[in-house]
GROMACS .gro file of C-alpha atoms in nm:
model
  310
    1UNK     CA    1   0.000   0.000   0.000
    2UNK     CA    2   0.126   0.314  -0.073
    3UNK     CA    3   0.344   0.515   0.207
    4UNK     CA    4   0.052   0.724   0.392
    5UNK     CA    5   0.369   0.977   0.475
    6UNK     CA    6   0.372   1.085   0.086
    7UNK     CA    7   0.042   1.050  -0.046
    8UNK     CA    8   0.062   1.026  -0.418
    9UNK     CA    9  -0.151   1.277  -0.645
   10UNK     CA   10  -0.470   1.250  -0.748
   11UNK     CA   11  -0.551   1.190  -1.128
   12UNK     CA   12  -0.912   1.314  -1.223
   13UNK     CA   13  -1.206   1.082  -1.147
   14UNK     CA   14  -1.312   0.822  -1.414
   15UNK     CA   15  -1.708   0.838  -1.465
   16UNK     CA   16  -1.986   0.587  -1.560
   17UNK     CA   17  -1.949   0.595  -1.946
   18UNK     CA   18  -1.540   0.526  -1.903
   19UNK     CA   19  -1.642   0.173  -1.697
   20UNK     CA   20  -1.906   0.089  -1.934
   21UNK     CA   21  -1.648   0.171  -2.222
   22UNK     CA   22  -1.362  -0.080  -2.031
   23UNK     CA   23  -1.625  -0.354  -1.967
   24UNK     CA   24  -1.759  -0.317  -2.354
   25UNK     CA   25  -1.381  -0.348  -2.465
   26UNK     CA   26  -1.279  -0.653  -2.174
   27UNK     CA   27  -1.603  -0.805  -2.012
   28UNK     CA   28  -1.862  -0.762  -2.278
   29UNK     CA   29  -2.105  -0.991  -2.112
   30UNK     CA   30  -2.108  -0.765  -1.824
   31UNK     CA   31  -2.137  -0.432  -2.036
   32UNK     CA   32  -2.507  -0.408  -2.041
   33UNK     CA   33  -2.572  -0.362  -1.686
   34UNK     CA   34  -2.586  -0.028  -1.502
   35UNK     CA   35  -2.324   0.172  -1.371
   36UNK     CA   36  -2.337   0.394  -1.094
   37UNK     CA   37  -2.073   0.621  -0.884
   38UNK     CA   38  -2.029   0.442  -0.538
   39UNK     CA   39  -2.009   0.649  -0.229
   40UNK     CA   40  -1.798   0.410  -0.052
   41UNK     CA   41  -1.492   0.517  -0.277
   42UNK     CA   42  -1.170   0.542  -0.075
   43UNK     CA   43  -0.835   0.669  -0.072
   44UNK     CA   44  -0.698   0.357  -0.277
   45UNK     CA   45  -0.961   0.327  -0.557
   46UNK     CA   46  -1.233   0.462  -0.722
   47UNK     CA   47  -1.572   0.222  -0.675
   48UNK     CA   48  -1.877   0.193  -0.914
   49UNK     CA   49  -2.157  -0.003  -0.839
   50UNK     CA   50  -2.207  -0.270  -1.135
   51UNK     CA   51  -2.607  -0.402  -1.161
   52UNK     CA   52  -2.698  -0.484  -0.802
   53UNK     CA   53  -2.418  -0.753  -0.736
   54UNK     CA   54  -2.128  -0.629  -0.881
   55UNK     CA   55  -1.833  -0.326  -0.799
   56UNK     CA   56  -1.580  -0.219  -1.040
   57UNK     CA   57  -1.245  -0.181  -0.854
   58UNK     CA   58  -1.019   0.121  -1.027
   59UNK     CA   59  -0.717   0.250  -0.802
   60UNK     CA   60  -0.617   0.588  -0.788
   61UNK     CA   61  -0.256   0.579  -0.857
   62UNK     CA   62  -0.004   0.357  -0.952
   63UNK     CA   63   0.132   0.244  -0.630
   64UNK     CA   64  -0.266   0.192  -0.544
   65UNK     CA   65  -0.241  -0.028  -0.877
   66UNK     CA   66   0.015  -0.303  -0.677
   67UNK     CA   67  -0.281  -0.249  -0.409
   68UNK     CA   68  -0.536  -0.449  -0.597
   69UNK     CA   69  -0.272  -0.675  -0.767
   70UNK     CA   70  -0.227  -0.750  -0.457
   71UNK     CA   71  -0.578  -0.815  -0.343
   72UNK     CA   72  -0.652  -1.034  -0.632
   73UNK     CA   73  -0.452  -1.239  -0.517
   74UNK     CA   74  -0.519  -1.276  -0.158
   75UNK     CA   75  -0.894  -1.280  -0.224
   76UNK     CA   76  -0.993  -1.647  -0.316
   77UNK     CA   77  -0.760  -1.765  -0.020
   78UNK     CA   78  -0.954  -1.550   0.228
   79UNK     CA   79  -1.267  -1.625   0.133
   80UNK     CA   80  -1.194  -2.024   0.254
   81UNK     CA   81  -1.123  -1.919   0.603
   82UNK     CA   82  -1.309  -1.666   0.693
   83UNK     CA   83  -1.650  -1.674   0.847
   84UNK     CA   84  -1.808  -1.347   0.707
   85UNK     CA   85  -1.841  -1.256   0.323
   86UNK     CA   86  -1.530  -1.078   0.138
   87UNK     CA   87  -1.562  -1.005  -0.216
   88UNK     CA   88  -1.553  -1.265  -0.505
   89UNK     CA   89  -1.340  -1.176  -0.792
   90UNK     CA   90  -1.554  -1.120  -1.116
   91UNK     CA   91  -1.317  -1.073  -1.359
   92UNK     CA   92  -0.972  -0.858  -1.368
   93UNK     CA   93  -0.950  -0.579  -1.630
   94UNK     CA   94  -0.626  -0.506  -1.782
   95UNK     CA   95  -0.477  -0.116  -1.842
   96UNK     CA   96  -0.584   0.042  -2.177
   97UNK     CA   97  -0.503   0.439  -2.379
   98UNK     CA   98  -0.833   0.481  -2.137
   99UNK     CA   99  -0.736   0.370  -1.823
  100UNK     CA  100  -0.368   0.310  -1.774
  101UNK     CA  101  -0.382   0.051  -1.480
  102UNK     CA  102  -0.562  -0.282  -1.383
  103UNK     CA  103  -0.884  -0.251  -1.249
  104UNK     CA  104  -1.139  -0.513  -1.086
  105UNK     CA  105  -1.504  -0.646  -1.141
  106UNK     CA  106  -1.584  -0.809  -0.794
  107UNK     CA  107  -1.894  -0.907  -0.594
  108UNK     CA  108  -2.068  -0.630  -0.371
  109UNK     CA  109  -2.077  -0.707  -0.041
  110UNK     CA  110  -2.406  -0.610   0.149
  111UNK     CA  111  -2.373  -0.447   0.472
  112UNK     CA  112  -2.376  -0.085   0.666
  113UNK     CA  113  -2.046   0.130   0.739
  114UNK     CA  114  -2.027   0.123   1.162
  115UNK     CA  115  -2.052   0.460   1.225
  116UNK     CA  116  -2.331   0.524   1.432
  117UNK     CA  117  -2.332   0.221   1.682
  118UNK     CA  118  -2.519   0.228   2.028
  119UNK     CA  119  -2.372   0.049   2.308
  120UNK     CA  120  -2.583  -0.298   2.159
  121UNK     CA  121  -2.428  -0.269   1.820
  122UNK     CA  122  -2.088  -0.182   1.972
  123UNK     CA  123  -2.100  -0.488   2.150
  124UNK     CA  124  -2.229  -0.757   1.877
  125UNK     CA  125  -1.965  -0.579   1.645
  126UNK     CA  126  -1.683  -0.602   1.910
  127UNK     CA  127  -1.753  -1.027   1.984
  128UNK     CA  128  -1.811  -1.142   1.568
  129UNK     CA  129  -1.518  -0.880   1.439
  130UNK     CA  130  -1.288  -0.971   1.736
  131UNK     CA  131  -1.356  -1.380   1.617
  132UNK     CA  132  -1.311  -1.328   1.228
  133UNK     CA  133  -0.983  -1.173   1.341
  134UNK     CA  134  -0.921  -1.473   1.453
  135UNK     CA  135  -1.017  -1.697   1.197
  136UNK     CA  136  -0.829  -1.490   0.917
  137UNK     CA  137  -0.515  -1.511   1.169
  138UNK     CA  138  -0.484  -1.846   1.153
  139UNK     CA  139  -0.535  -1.894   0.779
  140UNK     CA  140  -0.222  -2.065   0.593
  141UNK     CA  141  -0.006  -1.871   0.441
  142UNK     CA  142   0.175  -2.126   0.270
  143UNK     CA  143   0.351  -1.995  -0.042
  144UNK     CA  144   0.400  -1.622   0.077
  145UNK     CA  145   0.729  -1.496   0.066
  146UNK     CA  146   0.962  -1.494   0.365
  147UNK     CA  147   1.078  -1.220   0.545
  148UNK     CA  148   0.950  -0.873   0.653
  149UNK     CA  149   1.079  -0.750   0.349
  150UNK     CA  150   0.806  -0.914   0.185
  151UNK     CA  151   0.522  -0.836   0.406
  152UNK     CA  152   0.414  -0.536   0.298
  153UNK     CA  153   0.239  -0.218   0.457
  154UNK     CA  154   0.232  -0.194   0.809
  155UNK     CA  155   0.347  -0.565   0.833
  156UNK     CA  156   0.696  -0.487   0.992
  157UNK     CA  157   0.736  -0.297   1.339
  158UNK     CA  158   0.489  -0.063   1.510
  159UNK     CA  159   0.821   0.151   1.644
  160UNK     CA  160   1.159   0.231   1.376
  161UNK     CA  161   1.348   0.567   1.348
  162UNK     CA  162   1.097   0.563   1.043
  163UNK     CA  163   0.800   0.627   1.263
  164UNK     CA  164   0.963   0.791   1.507
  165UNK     CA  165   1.025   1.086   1.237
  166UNK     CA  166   0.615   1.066   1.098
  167UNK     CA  167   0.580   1.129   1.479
  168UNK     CA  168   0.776   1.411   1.542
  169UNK     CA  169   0.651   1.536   1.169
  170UNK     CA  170   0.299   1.549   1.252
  171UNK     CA  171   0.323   1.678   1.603
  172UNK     CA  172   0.485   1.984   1.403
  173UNK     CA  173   0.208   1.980   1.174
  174UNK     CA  174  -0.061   1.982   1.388
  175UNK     CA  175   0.018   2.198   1.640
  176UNK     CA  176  -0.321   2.367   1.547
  177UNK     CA  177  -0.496   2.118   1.705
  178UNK     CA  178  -0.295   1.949   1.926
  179UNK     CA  179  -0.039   2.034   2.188
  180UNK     CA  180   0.287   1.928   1.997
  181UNK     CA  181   0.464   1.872   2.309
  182UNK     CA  182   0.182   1.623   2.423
  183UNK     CA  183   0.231   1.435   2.138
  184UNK     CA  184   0.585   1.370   2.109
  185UNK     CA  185   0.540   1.314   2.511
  186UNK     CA  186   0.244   1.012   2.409
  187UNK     CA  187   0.483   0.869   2.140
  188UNK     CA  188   0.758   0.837   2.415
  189UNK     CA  189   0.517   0.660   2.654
  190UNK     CA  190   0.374   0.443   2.405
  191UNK     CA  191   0.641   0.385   2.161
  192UNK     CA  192   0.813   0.131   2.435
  193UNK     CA  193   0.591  -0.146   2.321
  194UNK     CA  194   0.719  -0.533   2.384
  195UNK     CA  195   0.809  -0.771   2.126
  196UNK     CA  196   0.563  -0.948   1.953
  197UNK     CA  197   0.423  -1.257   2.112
  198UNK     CA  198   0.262  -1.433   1.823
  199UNK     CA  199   0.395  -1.545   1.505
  200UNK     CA  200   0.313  -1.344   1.187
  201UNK     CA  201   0.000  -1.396   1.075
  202UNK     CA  202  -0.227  -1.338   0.732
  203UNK     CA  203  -0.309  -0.977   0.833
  204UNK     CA  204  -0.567  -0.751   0.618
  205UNK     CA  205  -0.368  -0.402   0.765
  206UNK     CA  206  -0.665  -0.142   0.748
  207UNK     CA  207  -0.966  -0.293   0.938
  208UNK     CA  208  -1.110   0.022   0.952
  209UNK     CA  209  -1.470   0.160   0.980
  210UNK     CA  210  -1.465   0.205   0.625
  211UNK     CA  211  -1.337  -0.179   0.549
  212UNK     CA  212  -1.621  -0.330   0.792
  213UNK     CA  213  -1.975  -0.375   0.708
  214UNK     CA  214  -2.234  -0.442   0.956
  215UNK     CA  215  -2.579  -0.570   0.993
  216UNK     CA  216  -2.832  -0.372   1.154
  217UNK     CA  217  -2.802  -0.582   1.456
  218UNK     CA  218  -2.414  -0.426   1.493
  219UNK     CA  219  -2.329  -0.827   1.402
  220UNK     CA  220  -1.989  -0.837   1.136
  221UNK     CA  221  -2.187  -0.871   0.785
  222UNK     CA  222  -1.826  -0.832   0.584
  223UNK     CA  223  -1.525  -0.730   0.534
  224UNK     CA  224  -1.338  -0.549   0.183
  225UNK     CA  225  -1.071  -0.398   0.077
  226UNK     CA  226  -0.754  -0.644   0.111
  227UNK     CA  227  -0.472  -0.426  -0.070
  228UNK     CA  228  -0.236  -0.430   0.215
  229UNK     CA  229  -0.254  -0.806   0.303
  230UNK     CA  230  -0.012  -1.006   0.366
  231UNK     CA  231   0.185  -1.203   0.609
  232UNK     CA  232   0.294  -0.997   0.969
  233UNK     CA  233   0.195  -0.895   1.311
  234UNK     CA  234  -0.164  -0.944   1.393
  235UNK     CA  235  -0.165  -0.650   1.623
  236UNK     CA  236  -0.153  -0.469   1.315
  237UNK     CA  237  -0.567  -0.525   1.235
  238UNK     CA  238  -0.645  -0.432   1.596
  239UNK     CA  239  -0.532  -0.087   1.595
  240UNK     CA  240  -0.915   0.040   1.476
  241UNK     CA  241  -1.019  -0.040   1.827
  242UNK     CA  242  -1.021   0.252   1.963
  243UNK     CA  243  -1.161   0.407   1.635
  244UNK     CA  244  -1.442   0.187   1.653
  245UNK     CA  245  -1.504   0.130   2.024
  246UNK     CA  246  -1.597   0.270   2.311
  247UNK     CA  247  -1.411   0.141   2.632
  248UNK     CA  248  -1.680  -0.160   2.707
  249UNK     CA  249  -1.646  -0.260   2.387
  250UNK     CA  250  -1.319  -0.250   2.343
  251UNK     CA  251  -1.220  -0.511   2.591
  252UNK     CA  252  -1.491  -0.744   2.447
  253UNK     CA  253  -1.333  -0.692   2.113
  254UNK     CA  254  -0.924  -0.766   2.259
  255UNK     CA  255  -1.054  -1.084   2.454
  256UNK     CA  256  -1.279  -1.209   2.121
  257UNK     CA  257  -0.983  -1.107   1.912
  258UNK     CA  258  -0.734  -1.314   2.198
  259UNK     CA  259  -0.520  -1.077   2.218
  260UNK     CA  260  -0.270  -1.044   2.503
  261UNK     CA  261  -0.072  -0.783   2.666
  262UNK     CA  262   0.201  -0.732   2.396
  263UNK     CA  263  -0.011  -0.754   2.114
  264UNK     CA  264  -0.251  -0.499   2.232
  265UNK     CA  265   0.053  -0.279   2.351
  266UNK     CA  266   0.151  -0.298   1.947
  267UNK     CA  267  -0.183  -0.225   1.865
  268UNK     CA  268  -0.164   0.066   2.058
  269UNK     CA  269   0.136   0.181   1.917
  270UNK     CA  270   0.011   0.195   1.553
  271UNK     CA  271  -0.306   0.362   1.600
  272UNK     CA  272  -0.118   0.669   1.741
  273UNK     CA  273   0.124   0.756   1.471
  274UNK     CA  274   0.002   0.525   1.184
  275UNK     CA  275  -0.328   0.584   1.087
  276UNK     CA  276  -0.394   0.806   1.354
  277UNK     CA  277  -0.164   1.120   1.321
  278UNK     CA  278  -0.068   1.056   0.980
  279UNK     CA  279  -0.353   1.054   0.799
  280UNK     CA  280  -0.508   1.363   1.015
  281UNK     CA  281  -0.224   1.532   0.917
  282UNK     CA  282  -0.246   1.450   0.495
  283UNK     CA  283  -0.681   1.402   0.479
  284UNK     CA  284  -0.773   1.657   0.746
  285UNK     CA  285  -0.906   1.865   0.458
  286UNK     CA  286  -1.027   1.599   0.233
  287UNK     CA  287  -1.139   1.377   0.447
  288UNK     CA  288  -1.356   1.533   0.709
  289UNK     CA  289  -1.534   1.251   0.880
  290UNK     CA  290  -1.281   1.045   0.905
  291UNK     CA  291  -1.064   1.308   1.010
  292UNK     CA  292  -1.352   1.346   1.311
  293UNK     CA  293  -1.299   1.003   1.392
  294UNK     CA  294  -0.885   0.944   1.419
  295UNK     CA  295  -0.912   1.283   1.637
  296UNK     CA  296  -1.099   1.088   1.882
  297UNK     CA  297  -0.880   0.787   1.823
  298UNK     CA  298  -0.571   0.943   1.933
  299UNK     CA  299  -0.683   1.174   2.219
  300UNK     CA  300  -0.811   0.793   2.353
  301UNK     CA  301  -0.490   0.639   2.323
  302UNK     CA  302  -0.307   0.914   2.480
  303UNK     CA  303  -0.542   0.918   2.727
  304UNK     CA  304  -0.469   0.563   2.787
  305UNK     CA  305  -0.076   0.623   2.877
  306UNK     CA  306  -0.226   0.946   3.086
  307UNK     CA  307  -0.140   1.231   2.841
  308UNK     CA  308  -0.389   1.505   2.731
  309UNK     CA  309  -0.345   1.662   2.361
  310UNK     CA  310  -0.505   1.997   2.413
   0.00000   0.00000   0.00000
């Protein structure tokens, strides 16, 4: 996935009569149905809803390109382990004059973004994500390549000089809204973070609000967007936690999820710098809900080693 510290620019948007164009030209028998902008379009890709079943996949950039290269590939494994719904690949378009980089026909996945949860929803959401976690943790990864050098985004360490300098970056950036000296004093408290207890894992990276679909219940209906899989930490797909969660439901979600003392402590440690100050400091413009949302995520984790941000 690309690095969040130097987001790429953005091309202009492709529209309805360019995917009906591609699919004419690649997937004819699929060119008759309807196409329609998707509101769920993220950083990575632009989304259009194909028919009622269907989502065209069409990434943003080139390094968002090696995204969904990369999520073709992980997709049909997932879908054997895991106990919710994740996309089925359609078909896989190739670059044209048109549209210069692959691009995806995959199955829509029904569900409800979890943004407005009461303490009920919280709850079932915390127990059935906190188990698929689990289930897509212990899915084979035979035939991945070896070595964190292979793993891919966020896969490595929660801690390097690396992060230590998006830290220190964004404290600087953002001393609008936070204190910067708070920050840099959270990063020290929470940046001494144990090793990791568990071996590397199949990890999605970004189980965010915007990667998990509910049903009205609060239950786990599905999850999308696999671009950063791979094989590292599983602390790595718990950092949303405390995006996601209020307290209660937080520590139903660790002890669904199994996670122990170091793991969480990792978890903890990426949801401060990376997503949480990174991408308020790059989409706080852009991106005004979820910019809403990671401001609440890190004031929580800094609360949780004691430290007030403004």
């Amino acid at each position: 996935m690309v690095d969040p510290a130097f987001p790429a620019p953005r091309p202009a948007a492709p529209d309805a009569g360019l995917v009906t164009r591609l699919l004419r030209e690649q997937v004819a028998g699929l060119a008759h149905l309807p196409v329609a902008a998707s509101d769920t379009s993220g950083s990575s890709n632009w989304v259009f809803r194909l028919g009622d079943t269907m989502a065209v996949r069409m990434p943003r950039t080139d390094g968002y390109a090696a995204d969904l290269r990369n999520e073709l590939r992980w997709l049909p494994h997932v879908a054997c382990g895991l106990p919710v719904p994740v996309p089925t690949v359609v078909a896989v378009g190739q670059p044209t004059p048109f549209f210069p980089r692959p691009w995806s026909v995959v199955s829509w996945v029904e569900g409800d973004l979890p943004l407005e949860l009461d303490e009920a929803q919280q709850r079932q959401l915390a127990l059935t994500l906190g188990a698929a976690l689990q289930s897509l943790h212990a899915i084979e990864t035979d035939g991945a390549p070896a070595g964190a050098e292979h793993w891919g985004y966020r896969c490595g360490e929660p801690v390097t000089g690396t992060i230590d300098g998006w830290a220190d970056q964004a404290a600087a950036a953002l001393a609008d809204l936070f204190d910067p000296g708070a920050v840099r004093e959270a990063w020290r408290r929470l940046r001494e973070v144990p090793a990791a207890t568990r071996p590397p894992g199949l990890v999605h990276t970004d189980v965010s609000s915007e990667n998990v679909l509910t049903s009205p219940d609060g239950r786990l209906a599905g999850l999308i967007d696999f671009g950063g899989a791979g094989v590292g930490d599983p602390s790595v797909d718990l950092l949303y936690a405390w995006s996601m969660f209020d307290p209660p439901a937080r520590d139903l979600f660790r002890a669904s999820a199994g996670a122990d003392d170091a793991t969480w402590c990792r978890a903890r440690a990426w949801a401060f710098v990376g997503p949480g100050l990174l991408t308020l400091h790059h989409y706080r413009t852009s991106m005004p809900t979820r910019t809403e949302r990671l401001t609440r995520m890190v004031e929580a984790v800094a609360g949780e080693v004691g430290v007030r941000l403004r």
